[in-house]
PDB file of C-alpha atoms in Angstrom:
ATOM      1  CA  MET A 955      94.014  97.421 120.946  1.00 52.00           C
ATOM      2  CA  ASN A 956      91.647  96.368 117.745  1.00 62.00           C
ATOM      3  CA  ALA A 957      94.593  95.253 116.111  1.00 62.00           C
ATOM      4  CA  SER A 958      96.151  93.153 118.844  1.00 70.00           C
ATOM      5  CA  LEU A 959      93.004  91.520 119.257  1.00 69.00           C
ATOM      6  CA  ASP A 960      92.701  91.047 115.164  1.00 69.00           C
ATOM      7  CA  HIS A 961      95.958  89.605 115.367  1.00 71.00           C
ATOM      8  CA  ILE A 962      95.018  87.330 118.286  1.00 79.00           C
ATOM      9  CA  HIS A 963      92.251  85.913 116.439  1.00 77.00           C
ATOM     10  CA  PHE A 964      94.143  85.408 113.531  1.00 78.00           C
ATOM     11  CA  LEU A 965      96.364  83.141 115.410  1.00 84.00           C
ATOM     12  CA  LEU A 966      93.530  81.154 117.062  1.00 82.00           C
ATOM     13  CA  ARG A 967      91.894  80.824 113.735  1.00 84.00           C
ATOM     14  CA  ARG A 968      95.290  79.366 112.526  1.00 84.00           C
ATOM     15  CA  LEU A 969      95.648  77.007 115.726  1.00 86.00           C
ATOM     16  CA  HIS A 970      92.332  75.882 115.069  1.00 86.00           C
ATOM     17  CA  SER A 971      92.535  74.460 111.497  1.00 87.00           C
ATOM     18  CA  LEU A 972      95.558  73.200 112.248  1.00 88.00           C
ATOM     19  CA  PHE A 973      94.531  71.027 115.130  1.00 89.00           C
ATOM     20  CA  GLY A 974      91.959  70.006 113.131  1.00 90.00           C
ATOM     21  CA  LEU A 975      94.542  68.861 110.536  1.00 90.00           C
ATOM     22  CA  ILE A 976      97.361  67.642 112.723  1.00 88.00           C
ATOM     23  CA  PRO A 977      96.787  65.591 115.438  1.00 93.00           C
ATOM     24  CA  ILE A 978      92.761  65.526 115.294  1.00 95.00           C
ATOM     25  CA  GLY A 979      92.453  65.034 111.299  1.00 95.00           C
ATOM     26  CA  ALA A 980      95.374  62.279 111.503  1.00 95.00           C
ATOM     27  CA  PHE A 981      93.792  60.650 114.663  1.00 96.00           C
ATOM     28  CA  LEU A 982      90.561  60.365 112.895  1.00 97.00           C
ATOM     29  CA  THR A 983      92.245  58.405 110.080  1.00 97.00           C
ATOM     30  CA  PHE A 984      93.861  55.825 111.940  1.00 96.00           C
ATOM     31  CA  HIS A 985      91.189  55.404 114.258  1.00 97.00           C
ATOM     32  CA  LEU A 986      88.716  54.507 110.994  1.00 97.00           C
ATOM     33  CA  TRP A 987      91.769  51.755 110.298  1.00 97.00           C
ATOM     34  CA  GLU A 988      91.976  51.064 113.295  1.00 96.00           C
ATOM     35  CA  ASN A 989      88.190  49.915 113.428  1.00 97.00           C
ATOM     36  CA  SER A 990      88.072  48.537 110.129  1.00 97.00           C
ATOM     37  CA  GLN A 991      90.325  45.605 111.417  1.00 97.00           C
ATOM     38  CA  SER A 992      87.061  44.467 112.805  1.00 97.00           C
ATOM     39  CA  ARG A 993      86.183  42.393 110.052  1.00 95.00           C
ATOM     40  CA  PHE A 994      88.980  39.771 110.838  1.00 96.00           C
ATOM     41  CA  GLY A 995      87.088  38.984 113.844  1.00 96.00           C
ATOM     42  CA  ALA A 996      87.168  39.152 117.830  1.00 96.00           C
ATOM     43  CA  ASP A 997      90.634  37.872 118.113  1.00 96.00           C
ATOM     44  CA  HIS A 998      92.514  39.593 115.850  1.00 96.00           C
ATOM     45  CA  TYR A 999      90.914  42.930 116.873  1.00 97.00           C
ATOM     46  CA  ASN A1000      90.968  42.256 120.649  1.00 96.00           C
ATOM     47  CA  LEU A1001      94.547  40.749 120.666  1.00 94.00           C
ATOM     48  CA  GLU A1002      96.379  42.414 117.842  1.00 94.00           C
ATOM     49  CA  VAL A1003      94.687  46.067 117.815  1.00 95.00           C
ATOM     50  CA  VAL A1004      93.288  46.919 121.284  1.00 94.00           C
ATOM     51  CA  SER A1005      95.812  44.812 123.282  1.00 93.00           C
ATOM     52  CA  ALA A1006      98.922  45.987 121.322  1.00 92.00           C
ATOM     53  CA  LEU A1007      97.413  50.033 121.954  1.00 91.00           C
ATOM     54  CA  GLN A1008      96.768  49.348 125.957  1.00 88.00           C
ATOM     55  CA  GLU A1009     100.306  48.188 126.093  1.00 88.00           C
ATOM     56  CA  MET A1010     102.067  51.046 124.862  1.00 87.00           C
ATOM     57  CA  ASN A1011     103.326  52.789 127.622  1.00 85.00           C
ATOM     58  CA  TYR A1012     103.276  56.349 126.482  1.00 89.00           C
ATOM     59  CA  LEU A1013      99.273  55.817 125.529  1.00 89.00           C
ATOM     60  CA  PRO A1014      98.039  57.584 128.232  1.00 89.00           C
ATOM     61  CA  PHE A1015     100.247  60.584 127.255  1.00 92.00           C
ATOM     62  CA  ILE A1016      99.331  60.465 123.779  1.00 92.00           C
ATOM     63  CA  GLU A1017      95.390  60.327 124.367  1.00 92.00           C
ATOM     64  CA  LEU A1018      95.817  63.200 126.760  1.00 92.00           C
ATOM     65  CA  PHE A1019      98.191  65.787 125.054  1.00 92.00           C
ATOM     66  CA  VAL A1020      98.199  64.410 121.431  1.00 91.00           C
ATOM     67  CA  ILE A1021      94.463  63.730 121.088  1.00 94.00           C
ATOM     68  CA  ALA A1022      92.440  65.135 124.246  1.00 94.00           C
ATOM     69  CA  LEU A1023      93.626  68.621 124.401  1.00 94.00           C
ATOM     70  CA  PRO A1024      94.161  69.749 121.226  1.00 93.00           C
ATOM     71  CA  LEU A1025      90.587  68.564 120.602  1.00 94.00           C
ATOM     72  CA  LEU A1026      88.915  70.115 123.570  1.00 93.00           C
ATOM     73  CA  LEU A1027      91.103  73.095 122.383  1.00 91.00           C
ATOM     74  CA  HIS A1028      89.532  72.684 118.511  1.00 93.00           C
ATOM     75  CA  ALA A1029      86.245  72.192 119.914  1.00 93.00           C
ATOM     76  CA  ALA A1030      85.904  74.884 122.460  1.00 91.00           C
ATOM     77  CA  TYR A1031      87.273  77.696 119.762  1.00 89.00           C
ATOM     78  CA  GLY A1032      84.644  76.133 117.148  1.00 88.00           C
ATOM     79  CA  LEU A1033      81.753  76.656 119.729  1.00 88.00           C
ATOM     80  CA  ALA A1034      83.120  80.000 120.258  1.00 85.00           C
ATOM     81  CA  ILE A1035      82.928  80.658 116.062  1.00 80.00           C
ATOM     82  CA  SER A1036      79.355  79.314 116.200  1.00 74.00           C
ATOM     83  CA  GLY A1037      78.217  81.402 118.759  1.00 69.00           C
ATOM     84  CA  GLN A1038      78.685  84.427 116.385  1.00 68.00           C
ATOM     85  CA  MET A1039      77.740  82.644 113.305  1.00 63.00           C
ATOM     86  CA  ARG A1040      75.410  84.526 110.651  1.00 61.00           C
ATOM     87  CA  ALA A1041      74.746  82.187 108.360  1.00 56.00           C
ATOM     88  CA  GLU A1042      71.615  84.115 106.370  1.00 57.00           C
ATOM     89  CA  LEU A1043      71.492  81.495 103.437  1.00 53.00           C
ATOM     90  CA  SER A1044      68.551  82.677 101.766  1.00 53.00           C
ATOM     91  CA  ARG A1045      70.361  86.530 101.469  1.00 56.00           C
ATOM     92  CA  TYR A1046      73.854  84.688 100.394  1.00 52.00           C
ATOM     93  CA  PRO A1047      72.732  81.262  98.770  1.00 57.00           C
ATOM     94  CA  TYR A1048      76.473  80.372  98.132  1.00 65.00           C
ATOM     95  CA  ALA A1049      77.845  77.184  98.161  1.00 70.00           C
ATOM     96  CA  ARG A1050      81.039  78.487 100.253  1.00 73.00           C
ATOM     97  CA  ASN A1051      78.296  79.948 102.888  1.00 73.00           C
ATOM     98  CA  ARG A1052      76.388  76.648 103.134  1.00 81.00           C
ATOM     99  CA  PHE A1053      79.432  74.486 103.618  1.00 84.00           C
ATOM    100  CA  TYR A1054      80.980  77.291 106.131  1.00 83.00           C
ATOM    101  CA  TRP A1055      77.250  76.491 108.016  1.00 85.00           C
ATOM    102  CA  LEU A1056      77.427  72.741 107.854  1.00 90.00           C
ATOM    103  CA  GLN A1057      80.867  72.834 108.954  1.00 91.00           C
ATOM    104  CA  ARG A1058      79.665  74.388 112.141  1.00 88.00           C
ATOM    105  CA  ILE A1059      76.595  72.635 112.947  1.00 91.00           C
ATOM    106  CA  SER A1060      78.674  69.216 112.075  1.00 95.00           C
ATOM    107  CA  GLY A1061      81.068  70.528 114.646  1.00 94.00           C
ATOM    108  CA  ILE A1062      78.587  70.595 117.243  1.00 93.00           C
ATOM    109  CA  GLY A1063      77.054  67.284 116.126  1.00 96.00           C
ATOM    110  CA  ILE A1064      80.401  65.447 116.441  1.00 97.00           C
ATOM    111  CA  LEU A1065      81.119  67.027 119.629  1.00 95.00           C
ATOM    112  CA  ALA A1066      77.798  65.179 121.115  1.00 96.00           C
ATOM    113  CA  PHE A1067      78.669  62.223 119.460  1.00 98.00           C
ATOM    114  CA  LEU A1068      82.515  62.283 120.845  1.00 97.00           C
ATOM    115  CA  LEU A1069      80.515  62.211 124.355  1.00 96.00           C
ATOM    116  CA  PHE A1070      78.313  59.554 123.723  1.00 97.00           C
ATOM    117  CA  HIS A1071      81.132  56.954 122.065  1.00 97.00           C
ATOM    118  CA  VAL A1072      84.261  57.979 124.628  1.00 96.00           C
ATOM    119  CA  GLY A1073      81.535  57.435 127.520  1.00 96.00           C
ATOM    120  CA  THR A1074      80.746  54.260 126.535  1.00 96.00           C
ATOM    121  CA  THR A1075      83.805  52.789 125.254  1.00 96.00           C
ATOM    122  CA  ARG A1076      87.352  54.393 127.109  1.00 91.00           C
ATOM    123  CA  ILE A1077      85.239  55.678 130.201  1.00 93.00           C
ATOM    124  CA  GLN A1078      83.264  52.885 131.082  1.00 95.00           C
ATOM    125  CA  GLY A1079      86.044  50.673 130.157  1.00 91.00           C
ATOM    126  CA  LEU A1080      87.940  52.361 133.280  1.00 89.00           C
ATOM    127  CA  TRP A1081      85.689  50.619 135.765  1.00 90.00           C
ATOM    128  CA  GLN A1082      84.492  47.760 133.565  1.00 93.00           C
ATOM    129  CA  PRO A1083      87.393  45.346 132.692  1.00 90.00           C
ATOM    130  CA  ALA A1084      85.263  43.278 130.496  1.00 92.00           C
ATOM    131  CA  VAL A1085      84.833  46.110 128.184  1.00 94.00           C
ATOM    132  CA  ARG A1086      88.762  46.492 127.659  1.00 90.00           C
ATOM    133  CA  ASP A1087      89.159  42.896 127.576  1.00 93.00           C
ATOM    134  CA  ASP A1088      86.503  42.396 124.949  1.00 97.00           C
ATOM    135  CA  LEU A1089      86.016  45.909 122.991  1.00 97.00           C
ATOM    136  CA  TYR A1090      85.046  43.894 119.693  1.00 97.00           C
ATOM    137  CA  GLY A1091      82.415  42.277 121.901  1.00 97.00           C
ATOM    138  CA  HIS A1092      81.367  45.444 123.616  1.00 97.00           C
ATOM    139  CA  MET A1093      80.971  47.303 120.320  1.00 98.00           C
ATOM    140  CA  GLN A1094      79.082  44.511 118.595  1.00 97.00           C
ATOM    141  CA  THR A1095      76.424  44.430 121.885  1.00 97.00           C
ATOM    142  CA  LEU A1096      76.201  48.181 120.832  1.00 97.00           C
ATOM    143  CA  LEU A1097      75.726  48.225 117.236  1.00 98.00           C
ATOM    144  CA  THR A1098      73.341  45.466 117.081  1.00 97.00           C
ATOM    145  CA  ASP A1099      71.020  48.057 118.412  1.00 98.00           C
ATOM    146  CA  PRO A1100      69.548  49.733 115.237  1.00 97.00           C
ATOM    147  CA  LEU A1101      69.474  53.039 116.814  1.00 98.00           C
ATOM    148  CA  VAL A1102      72.948  53.215 118.114  1.00 98.00           C
ATOM    149  CA  PHE A1103      74.094  51.936 114.586  1.00 98.00           C
ATOM    150  CA  GLY A1104      72.683  55.250 112.847  1.00 98.00           C
ATOM    151  CA  LEU A1105      73.925  56.954 115.813  1.00 98.00           C
ATOM    152  CA  TYR A1106      77.698  55.735 114.739  1.00 98.00           C
ATOM    153  CA  THR A1107      77.027  55.845 111.304  1.00 98.00           C
ATOM    154  CA  LEU A1108      75.776  59.594 111.397  1.00 98.00           C
ATOM    155  CA  GLY A1109      78.607  60.298 113.644  1.00 98.00           C
ATOM    156  CA  LEU A1110      80.942  58.753 111.860  1.00 98.00           C
ATOM    157  CA  LEU A1111      79.977  60.698 108.470  1.00 98.00           C
ATOM    158  CA  LEU A1112      79.713  63.653 110.041  1.00 97.00           C
ATOM    159  CA  SER A1113      83.420  63.477 111.343  1.00 98.00           C
ATOM    160  CA  VAL A1114      84.332  62.966 107.829  1.00 98.00           C
ATOM    161  CA  PHE A1115      82.655  65.473 106.244  1.00 97.00           C
ATOM    162  CA  HIS A1116      84.034  68.061 109.038  1.00 97.00           C
ATOM    163  CA  LEU A1117      87.842  66.551 108.281  1.00 97.00           C
ATOM    164  CA  VAL A1118      87.455  67.092 104.632  1.00 97.00           C
ATOM    165  CA  ASN A1119      85.610  70.248 104.319  1.00 95.00           C
ATOM    166  CA  GLY A1120      87.751  71.886 106.339  1.00 94.00           C
ATOM    167  CA  LEU A1121      90.656  70.590 104.972  1.00 95.00           C
ATOM    168  CA  SER A1122      89.566  72.535 101.635  1.00 93.00           C
ATOM    169  CA  THR A1123      88.803  75.551 103.079  1.00 90.00           C
ATOM    170  CA  MET A1124      92.081  75.522 105.266  1.00 91.00           C
ATOM    171  CA  ALA A1125      94.133  75.391 101.588  1.00 91.00           C
ATOM    172  CA  ILE A1126      92.580  78.298 100.765  1.00 88.00           C
ATOM    173  CA  VAL A1127      92.919  80.325 104.024  1.00 85.00           C
ATOM    174  CA  TRP A1128      96.633  79.246 104.585  1.00 88.00           C
ATOM    175  CA  GLY A1129      97.407  80.385 100.517  1.00 88.00           C
ATOM    176  CA  LEU A1130      97.479  76.987  99.267  1.00 90.00           C
ATOM    177  CA  THR A1131      95.348  76.917  96.933  1.00 92.00           C
ATOM    178  CA  THR A1132      94.624  80.637  95.177  1.00 89.00           C
ATOM    179  CA  SER A1133      93.067  80.210  92.019  1.00 92.00           C
ATOM    180  CA  ALA A1134      89.578  78.960  91.068  1.00 89.00           C
ATOM    181  CA  GLN A1135      90.620  75.695  89.167  1.00 94.00           C
ATOM    182  CA  ALA A1136      93.112  75.075  92.080  1.00 94.00           C
ATOM    183  CA  GLN A1137      90.166  75.177  94.390  1.00 92.00           C
ATOM    184  CA  ARG A1138      88.061  73.488  92.494  1.00 93.00           C
ATOM    185  CA  LEU A1139      90.583  70.483  91.469  1.00 96.00           C
ATOM    186  CA  PHE A1140      91.771  70.027  95.483  1.00 96.00           C
ATOM    187  CA  GLY A1141      87.780  70.085  96.241  1.00 94.00           C
ATOM    188  CA  TYR A1142      87.805  66.862  93.968  1.00 96.00           C
ATOM    189  CA  LEU A1143      90.942  65.229  96.131  1.00 97.00           C
ATOM    190  CA  CYS A1144      88.801  66.144  99.109  1.00 97.00           C
ATOM    191  CA  ILE A1145      85.688  64.760  98.305  1.00 96.00           C
ATOM    192  CA  GLY A1146      87.693  61.391  97.176  1.00 98.00           C
ATOM    193  CA  LEU A1147      89.348  61.261 100.063  1.00 98.00           C
ATOM    194  CA  GLY A1148      85.812  61.570 102.161  1.00 98.00           C
ATOM    195  CA  LEU A1149      84.531  58.866 100.070  1.00 98.00           C
ATOM    196  CA  LEU A1150      87.429  56.596 101.025  1.00 98.00           C
ATOM    197  CA  LEU A1151      87.016  57.299 104.614  1.00 98.00           C
ATOM    198  CA  GLY A1152      83.725  57.220 104.808  1.00 98.00           C
ATOM    199  CA  ALA A1153      83.870  53.686 103.250  1.00 98.00           C
ATOM    200  CA  ILE A1154      86.853  52.729 105.478  1.00 98.00           C
ATOM    201  CA  GLY A1155      84.376  53.627 108.276  1.00 98.00           C
ATOM    202  CA  ILE A1156      81.041  52.098 107.232  1.00 98.00           C
ATOM    203  CA  HIS A1157      83.098  48.718 106.741  1.00 97.00           C
ATOM    204  CA  GLY A1158      84.802  49.238 110.202  1.00 97.00           C
ATOM    205  CA  LEU A1159      81.158  49.439 111.678  1.00 98.00           C
ATOM    206  CA  LEU A1160      79.966  46.233 109.540  1.00 98.00           C
ATOM    207  CA  GLY A1161      82.742  44.198 110.529  1.00 97.00           C
ATOM    208  CA  PHE A1162      81.123  44.499 114.378  1.00 97.00           C
ATOM    209  CA  LEU A1163      77.767  43.194 113.612  1.00 96.00           C
ATOM    210  CA  PRO A1164      77.308  39.247 113.646  1.00 89.00           C
TER     211      PRO A1164
END
């Protein structure tokens, strides 16, 4: 019985990490690039980015089965892991243990941020056509508030950290980086990716400001 439960947990952890990279990580990367188009102004963002996506016939399928469902599964299992978390940072003051703790905490913060972000954009747009028709203007109104801008910046940085730290951990768990040197080199690569994605994301936020 214990062997069966261990096998189930093993498979769930593999699916959890896989969903974190594909499709969630891939979508985050695309979404940051998509929002970085804000630097070209309202007409370009609304017409060339938002309208082009809204005209895709299979967009609801992608949003539901490629983004929402994997995200919910990833979040649900992540919360289950967090509920069993025993950080004990003073007893085990290792960098890997600290990053493990930060990964769980950042996941909870991201979940709260996503509820706000999706609620004030995608969900609000369902009954307010003006939000869909001028998402650039809507985002500009939101981000002009320093508190909301700070919230978006924090949500962005947490999301990028969660992705790149998860990618580094995934490489170890899946046996892709078995030596200490390989883990260190891949860790540097993940840091570089995080800095790049963070810069793209911040650039996109600033592009919405008047």
